[in-house]
Amino acid sequence: MPAALSSAWFGAALVAVAIGQQLAGHLDCDVSWFITFAEKFVDGRIPYVEVSDPNPPAAFLVFVPAVLIARALQVATEAVVAAMVFVGAAASIAFAFYVLRHGAARSRRAWRLLLNAAIYLLLVAPEIVFAEREHLALLAVIPMLATLAVDERSRRLPRAARVVAGLGAGVAMAFKPYFALAVAMPALATAWRERSLRGLWRAEMWTAAFVAFAYMAAIFAFFPAYWEQALPLIVDVYARAHDDWGNIASHTLAPFYAALFAGFLAAARGLVLGRATRVALFASLGFFVSFLVQGKGWINHAYPAVAFILFAWTFLALGDRAARTARSTGAKERLIKFLFVPALVAAPAFFGIFEQVSDREEHPGLLDAVARVAPPHPRIAAMASGLDFGHPLVRQLGGEWVGRQNALWVTALVGRLLPSAASPAYRERLEAYRRDDLEAFAQDVRALPPDVVIVEDAATREFVLKRAETAGVLESYRLAKRAGEIEIWRREADRGGWNLP
């Protein structure tokens, strides 16, 4: 292995590349929307009533500090978010290394290689997934997984460090409860391996559980509308509208992960894995199960699983195993050379390096088209199925988002679910959700008329305008421009009616 890979200069270069990538591109639509959500919350809007989303409060609360700091410094919130992620990543890596030093002994070169691998996988590889909930959860949970990788019989890790690690794991679970699997699976695997349940009762496990339950109680106390408004939508609509399993198996990162996992098992055959390797492997499996349970197939959902299977490979390549063999097997060396190394190098491509460094738009040409017809700092709404039509575009134009939801995603998903809804009661609930979604859109547009309405395509417009809830919602607008099939409608205050050029 080239000595340069373990140098401090190489690590510094990786940090510079990570910063350069974020300067070249932009935070993606999810992050942009949750920043907007956080701003509206800070401005006094009631979450899940006046501004809403299917995700629990941690999704927007995590950006509230960035909003407050950005306003105090009068800088872009996106810049503060990126800076905070870099600082958080540095803290997470440093703390994890502090914990790991209480475990298995490693050479100075191995520590440096591991550090550079962590910088690469946590800051360079995420690309357009940077600052997504999955990225933040991964950074938060790493110290906890580091504690699981340390044998309690070795140099004793201070209880305070375990509590801090547990706090991070609790924060990760606050983003999505599925992420508990990434802690539970390696903890259970270790308990099974050691034939002891003692490891399940450690301070960090209790702390993580306490944070998770305290978070649930806080939602009941401070965000009751989440349970009343958002949760039914999650259960009846969002969670059920999963992608086709055939598509997930063939057109997502699932086969890439499966190849890495199967290759790892082949490479590790006959070896007694070290704790760090085993924890990384089972954490990746937990995150992969989370990816499958969510059923959407998106790259941000896949990122933690891919990152941790590559961490497992890294530990294996660095010789992290409990029992030494006389020599490395040829199969292991070949798999490291021809599977792990190419996958590690290609990781940024799987998470959008080309889109990030070229600052590619979510919908090429849409930003310029809207900018040409909209006034400065426009109010913008979107008649579209996905949030990427309006976000991050509205922030890039310095505008104001009109609408309590980020898009007509409820209407779109209900349309997908209705054909297979067998129960009359369920069909009735779905129709009610769609009716409420369209009524809310019409109310928002009429209460604060946007300067521009972005329409996904003609078919979407025709469907929405035929509905009683939204009939006439574009009466004061005219079709001003198109970007491919996307229509940009501009408000004409002095005109009655709307026309189609």
XYZ file of C-alpha atoms in Angstrom:
501
model
C 0.000 0.000 0.000
C 1.566 3.361 -1.021
C 2.983 5.285 1.931
C 1.407 8.504 0.637
C -2.055 7.189 1.522
C -1.197 7.357 5.211
C 0.375 10.812 5.139
C -1.080 13.841 6.899
C -0.740 15.749 3.626
C -3.038 13.269 1.910
C -5.602 13.704 4.674
C -5.383 17.483 4.326
C -5.844 17.128 0.569
C -8.979 15.054 1.132
C -10.406 17.758 3.403
C -9.611 20.377 0.747
C -11.355 18.273 -1.901
C -14.416 17.869 0.321
C -14.601 21.629 0.915
C -14.075 22.336 -2.779
C -16.903 20.001 -3.735
C -19.330 21.807 -1.466
C -18.194 25.197 -2.773
C -18.653 24.008 -6.357
C -22.134 22.575 -5.894
C -25.141 23.123 -3.668
C -26.997 21.372 -0.877
C -29.659 19.116 -2.323
C -33.435 19.510 -2.346
C -34.088 17.671 0.934
C -31.594 19.741 2.905
C -32.794 22.958 1.271
C -36.403 22.179 2.204
C -35.589 21.393 5.828
C -33.624 24.640 6.099
C -36.738 26.427 4.814
C -38.861 24.471 7.309
C -36.493 25.511 10.118
C -36.704 29.163 9.057
C -40.488 29.087 9.078
C -40.414 27.466 12.523
C -38.069 30.178 13.824
C -40.443 32.771 12.329
C -43.325 31.375 14.365
C -45.060 28.944 12.010
C -46.639 25.952 13.731
C -44.929 22.711 12.620
C -47.212 20.143 10.986
C -49.993 22.735 10.782
C -48.696 25.814 8.945
C -45.625 24.055 7.553
C -45.441 20.294 7.299
C -43.516 17.200 6.248
C -43.781 13.447 6.896
C -40.488 13.408 8.816
C -40.280 13.815 12.611
C -39.181 17.146 14.139
C -35.461 16.315 14.293
C -35.373 16.689 10.501
C -35.842 20.461 10.758
C -34.764 21.123 14.351
C -31.208 20.103 13.484
C -30.985 23.141 11.185
C -32.399 25.687 13.643
C -28.960 26.556 15.109
C -27.631 27.166 11.597
C -30.578 29.459 10.833
C -29.993 31.486 14.001
C -26.237 31.740 13.427
C -26.710 32.709 9.775
C -29.140 35.469 10.706
C -26.828 36.774 13.412
C -23.869 36.846 11.009
C -25.990 37.875 7.998
C -24.641 35.067 5.830
C -26.291 32.299 3.821
C -27.707 29.515 5.967
C -26.338 26.927 3.532
C -22.776 28.069 4.277
C -23.353 27.740 8.010
C -24.886 24.280 7.563
C -21.884 23.090 5.544
C -19.446 24.529 8.084
C -21.299 22.902 10.976
C -21.235 19.530 9.210
C -17.466 19.772 8.750
C -16.999 20.705 12.406
C -19.362 17.923 13.480
C -17.515 15.398 11.323
C -14.183 16.432 12.833
C -15.601 16.055 16.343
C -17.162 12.678 15.531
C -13.971 11.284 14.011
C -11.793 12.623 16.829
C -14.073 11.194 19.511
C -14.331 7.824 17.749
C -10.533 7.624 17.518
C -10.242 8.496 21.197
C -12.583 5.595 21.963
C -10.880 3.146 19.593
C -7.493 3.816 21.189
C -8.863 2.039 24.264
C -9.275 -1.081 22.155
C -7.045 -3.093 19.832
C -3.483 -1.874 19.335
C -2.660 -0.531 15.878
C 0.462 0.806 14.268
C 0.868 4.527 13.711
C 0.552 3.945 9.969
C -2.675 1.966 10.433
C -4.179 4.818 12.477
C -3.297 7.315 9.761
C -4.746 5.112 7.043
C -7.918 4.692 9.069
C -8.137 8.454 9.634
C -7.783 9.207 5.925
C -10.361 6.534 5.098
C -12.773 8.157 7.559
C -12.232 11.608 6.030
C -12.802 10.160 2.579
C -15.939 8.172 3.407
C -17.537 10.798 5.654
C -16.690 14.040 3.826
C -15.640 13.311 0.234
C -17.845 10.361 -0.732
C -21.261 11.768 0.349
C -21.335 14.331 -2.503
C -25.013 15.318 -2.981
C -25.952 13.357 0.152
C -23.890 15.845 2.197
C -25.880 17.170 5.213
C -28.784 14.799 4.514
C -30.347 13.202 7.593
C -28.571 9.933 6.774
C -25.229 11.734 6.625
C -25.852 13.524 9.915
C -27.080 10.323 11.568
C -23.957 8.495 10.441
C -21.739 11.175 11.983
C -23.766 11.050 15.200
C -23.704 7.268 15.592
C -20.024 6.616 14.837
C -18.812 7.234 18.431
C -21.399 4.750 19.720
C -20.237 2.104 17.274
C -16.664 2.825 18.320
C -17.580 1.968 21.922
C -19.064 -1.331 20.740
C -15.755 -2.033 19.013
C -13.872 -1.727 22.308
C -13.667 -4.768 24.560
C -14.754 -3.817 28.078
C -11.967 -6.008 29.462
C -9.316 -3.837 27.817
C -8.241 -0.425 29.109
C -11.402 0.926 30.671
C -13.219 3.608 28.702
C -14.456 6.438 30.959
C -18.163 6.306 31.697
C -18.558 9.922 30.559
C -17.261 8.968 27.116
C -19.809 6.155 26.895
C -22.614 8.536 27.842
C -21.554 11.023 25.162
C -21.468 8.206 22.600
C -24.958 7.140 23.661
C -26.219 10.696 23.234
C -24.981 10.642 19.650
C -26.741 7.354 18.957
C -29.954 8.762 20.411
C -29.682 11.751 18.095
C -29.210 9.417 15.123
C -32.367 7.507 16.056
C -34.258 10.792 16.372
C -33.852 11.346 12.638
C -35.369 7.970 11.807
C -36.205 5.141 14.224
C -34.939 2.636 11.636
C -31.404 3.715 12.490
C -31.683 1.855 15.793
C -30.944 -1.250 13.716
C -27.424 0.026 13.042
C -26.749 -0.083 16.785
C -28.850 -3.104 17.713
C -27.417 -5.495 15.122
C -23.719 -5.069 16.019
C -24.579 -5.066 19.737
C -26.523 -8.317 19.394
C -23.842 -9.851 17.185
C -21.212 -9.043 19.802
C -23.392 -10.447 22.591
C -23.904 -13.662 20.622
C -20.200 -13.916 19.847
C -19.240 -13.484 23.499
C -22.143 -15.602 24.775
C -23.003 -12.785 27.177
C -25.741 -10.168 27.416
C -23.580 -7.930 29.566
C -22.664 -5.717 26.618
C -26.316 -4.841 26.052
C -26.528 -3.091 29.431
C -23.652 -0.682 28.994
C -24.007 3.013 29.804
C -24.087 4.049 26.152
C -27.000 1.709 25.415
C -29.036 3.073 28.316
C -28.218 6.635 27.299
C -29.287 6.063 23.697
C -32.560 4.499 24.845
C -33.176 7.385 27.251
C -32.617 9.968 24.494
C -34.975 8.104 22.162
C -37.784 7.960 24.732
C -37.202 11.551 25.867
C -37.421 12.632 22.235
C -40.749 10.847 21.797
C -42.078 12.505 24.944
C -40.893 15.903 23.690
C -42.783 15.395 20.433
C -45.951 14.666 22.400
C -45.407 17.775 24.516
C -44.203 20.317 21.958
C -45.303 19.001 18.554
C -48.676 17.293 19.118
C -49.694 17.976 15.527
C -47.036 15.519 14.385
C -48.960 12.640 15.942
C -52.323 14.030 14.852
C -51.520 15.204 11.312
C -48.221 13.825 10.011
C -48.101 10.327 11.498
C -51.375 9.130 9.903
C -50.019 10.293 6.533
C -46.805 8.373 7.132
C -48.628 5.171 8.031
C -51.322 5.309 5.353
C -49.494 6.998 2.470
C -45.757 7.616 2.674
C -44.673 4.266 4.138
C -46.896 2.245 1.801
C -45.777 3.981 -1.381
C -42.562 2.021 -1.758
C -40.741 1.416 -5.007
C -41.103 -1.806 -6.947
C -38.832 -4.455 -5.440
C -37.557 -5.432 -8.855
C -36.465 -1.859 -9.442
C -34.790 -1.681 -6.026
C -32.937 -4.906 -6.780
C -31.687 -3.714 -10.162
C -31.659 0.094 -10.379
C -30.469 1.243 -6.950
C -27.304 0.783 -4.898
C -28.701 -2.478 -3.470
C -26.768 -4.746 -5.890
C -23.599 -2.709 -5.277
C -23.982 -3.238 -1.534
C -24.828 -6.920 -2.001
C -21.671 -7.449 -4.066
C -19.532 -5.764 -1.412
C -21.184 -7.761 1.376
C -20.835 -11.099 -0.423
C -17.255 -10.280 -1.375
C -16.478 -9.416 2.225
C -17.799 -12.766 3.452
C -15.632 -14.533 0.881
C -12.541 -12.505 1.784
C -13.065 -13.040 5.525
C -13.628 -16.775 5.230
C -11.546 -18.623 7.791
C -10.621 -15.461 9.695
C -11.664 -14.541 13.226
C -12.704 -10.935 12.728
C -11.684 -8.198 15.108
C -14.371 -6.309 17.007
C -14.089 -3.154 14.895
C -14.482 -5.118 11.671
C -17.428 -7.048 13.039
C -19.170 -3.924 14.367
C -18.735 -2.097 11.050
C -20.052 -5.120 9.148
C -23.200 -5.515 11.245
C -23.787 -1.754 11.391
C -23.755 -1.737 7.598
C -26.231 -4.605 7.592
C -28.488 -2.689 9.983
C -28.402 0.356 7.747
C -29.073 -1.836 4.703
C -32.149 -3.346 6.351
C -33.243 0.239 7.061
C -32.760 1.027 3.367
C -34.966 -1.918 2.393
C -37.641 -1.175 4.999
C -37.989 2.400 3.749
C -38.496 0.969 0.277
C -37.724 4.088 -1.739
C -34.352 3.119 -3.208
C -32.891 6.618 -2.920
C -29.129 7.084 -2.703
C -29.311 9.018 0.559
C -31.084 6.025 2.116
C -28.296 3.740 0.855
C -25.347 5.916 1.859
C -24.872 4.741 5.499
C -24.948 1.058 4.516
C -22.412 1.577 1.735
C -20.156 3.724 3.929
C -20.056 1.131 6.699
C -19.479 -1.879 4.460
C -16.507 0.046 3.071
C -15.376 0.729 6.652
C -15.599 -3.020 7.327
C -13.446 -3.678 4.270
C -10.989 -1.020 5.454
C -10.578 -2.686 8.843
C -10.164 -6.065 7.147
C -7.519 -4.703 4.777
C -5.663 -3.189 7.746
C -5.513 -6.594 9.419
C -8.122 -6.074 12.144
C -8.799 -9.618 13.285
C -8.832 -11.374 16.601
C -6.623 -14.266 15.552
C -3.686 -14.012 13.201
C -3.390 -16.469 10.360
C -0.077 -17.700 9.070
C -0.511 -15.653 5.920
C -3.209 -13.780 4.068
C -5.209 -15.901 1.679
C -4.860 -15.242 -2.022
C -8.622 -14.889 -2.352
C -8.673 -12.144 0.254
C -5.875 -10.213 -1.430
C -7.520 -10.508 -4.846
C -10.891 -9.377 -3.509
C -9.296 -6.383 -1.793
C -7.492 -5.465 -4.995
C -10.274 -6.052 -7.502
C -13.447 -5.391 -5.479
C -12.785 -3.234 -2.416
C -10.285 -0.776 -3.895
C -12.331 -0.072 -7.076
C -15.510 0.286 -4.978
C -13.769 2.673 -2.589
C -12.467 4.818 -5.437
C -15.860 4.784 -7.192
C -17.906 5.660 -4.090
C -18.144 9.406 -4.886
C -19.537 8.571 -8.331
C -22.358 6.549 -6.790
C -23.343 9.528 -4.656
C -23.271 12.171 -7.384
C -19.755 13.566 -7.787
C -20.456 14.708 -11.332
C -23.687 16.427 -10.330
C -21.990 18.050 -7.340
C -18.839 19.433 -8.960
C -20.773 20.684 -12.000
C -23.488 22.215 -9.779
C -26.056 20.396 -11.877
C -29.631 21.541 -11.386
C -32.298 19.144 -10.211
C -34.153 20.085 -13.423
C -31.682 21.609 -15.915
C -32.811 24.964 -17.263
C -35.574 25.509 -14.709
C -33.668 27.974 -12.516
C -32.826 30.244 -15.450
C -36.361 30.002 -16.850
C -37.920 31.047 -13.535
C -35.351 33.807 -13.022
C -36.248 35.309 -16.421
C -39.942 35.718 -15.649
C -40.013 36.180 -11.871
C -39.502 39.447 -10.004
C -36.601 39.780 -7.539
C -37.035 37.639 -4.419
C -40.163 35.966 -5.769
C -42.836 34.088 -3.889
C -42.932 30.609 -5.426
C -45.299 27.642 -5.259
C -45.134 24.331 -7.108
C -47.880 22.201 -8.594
C -45.675 19.123 -8.682
C -45.286 15.644 -7.244
C -41.752 16.091 -5.919
C -40.023 18.686 -3.782
C -37.107 19.031 -6.223
C -39.198 21.291 -8.481
C -39.279 24.041 -5.873
C -36.213 23.280 -3.762
C -33.463 24.450 -3.696
C -34.641 26.764 -6.503
C -36.618 29.078 -4.216
C -33.592 29.617 -1.991
C -31.235 30.078 -4.930
C -33.445 32.947 -6.110
C -33.678 34.445 -2.629
C -37.409 33.873 -2.721
C -40.165 32.815 -0.344
C -41.848 29.429 -0.410
C -45.648 29.451 -0.556
C -47.244 26.298 0.803
C -47.305 24.254 3.965
C -46.026 21.148 2.154
C -42.928 21.019 -0.048
C -44.962 19.697 -3.016
C -48.192 17.881 -3.829
C -46.526 14.632 -2.804
C -49.610 13.379 -0.948
C -51.749 13.789 -4.060
C -49.128 12.024 -6.172
C -48.656 9.071 -3.821
C -52.393 8.632 -3.300
C -52.705 8.351 -7.073
C -50.200 5.495 -6.993
C -51.860 3.704 -4.076
C -55.526 3.924 -5.064
C -55.472 1.301 -7.865
C -54.274 -1.389 -5.441
C -56.310 -0.267 -2.417
C -58.729 -3.131 -1.823
C -60.401 -1.959 1.376
C -63.219 0.584 0.911
C -62.290 2.192 4.239
C -58.672 2.585 3.144
C -59.729 4.007 -0.222
C -61.911 6.511 1.595
C -58.980 7.571 3.781
C -56.753 7.973 0.745
C -59.333 10.140 -1.006
C -59.628 12.276 2.130
C -55.845 12.748 2.270
C -55.773 13.849 -1.363
C -58.716 16.180 -0.877
C -57.059 17.778 2.158
C -53.762 18.141 0.288
C -55.360 19.933 -2.654
C -57.515 22.125 -0.409
C -54.427 23.168 1.546
C -52.602 24.016 -1.685
C -55.499 26.170 -2.896
C -55.785 27.922 0.467
C -52.048 28.661 0.556
C -51.994 30.060 -2.984
C -55.009 32.287 -2.356
C -53.844 33.457 1.082
C -50.379 34.490 -0.132
C -50.482 34.597 -3.954
C -47.135 33.453 -5.347
C -45.451 35.459 -8.089
C -44.671 32.216 -9.887
C -46.229 28.762 -9.878
C -44.013 25.965 -11.184
C -46.103 23.224 -12.802
C -44.544 19.794 -13.296
C -46.185 19.217 -16.688
C -49.421 19.736 -18.581
C -50.925 16.471 -17.318
C -50.396 17.533 -13.699
C -51.976 20.929 -14.381
C -54.985 19.409 -16.105
C -55.563 16.936 -13.273
C -55.242 19.543 -10.515
C -57.429 22.146 -12.219
C -60.186 19.593 -12.830
C -60.436 18.889 -9.127
C -63.103 20.844 -7.248
C -60.637 21.734 -4.495
C -58.241 23.524 -6.856
C -60.425 24.618 -9.764
C -59.509 28.148 -10.798
C -56.356 28.276 -8.703
C -54.446 29.663 -11.710
C -57.080 32.229 -12.699
C -54.747 35.179 -12.163
C -51.785 33.539 -13.893
C -50.516 33.128 -17.426
C -48.072 30.593 -18.837
C -44.910 32.667 -19.167
C -42.231 30.114 -20.017
C -41.365 26.443 -20.268
C -38.303 24.436 -19.290
C -38.815 21.195 -21.162
C -42.192 19.885 -20.015
C -42.152 22.066 -16.902
C -44.410 25.115 -17.056
C -43.739 28.433 -15.317
C -46.896 30.410 -14.632
C -46.553 34.078 -13.685
C -49.100 36.078 -11.754
C -50.765 38.852 -13.754
C -52.596 41.030 -11.233
C -54.252 43.157 -13.898
C -55.648 40.235 -15.890
C -58.708 38.120 -15.390
C -58.546 34.524 -16.484
C -55.543 32.523 -17.604
C -54.367 31.691 -21.113
C -52.277 29.017 -22.731
C -49.948 30.372 -25.409
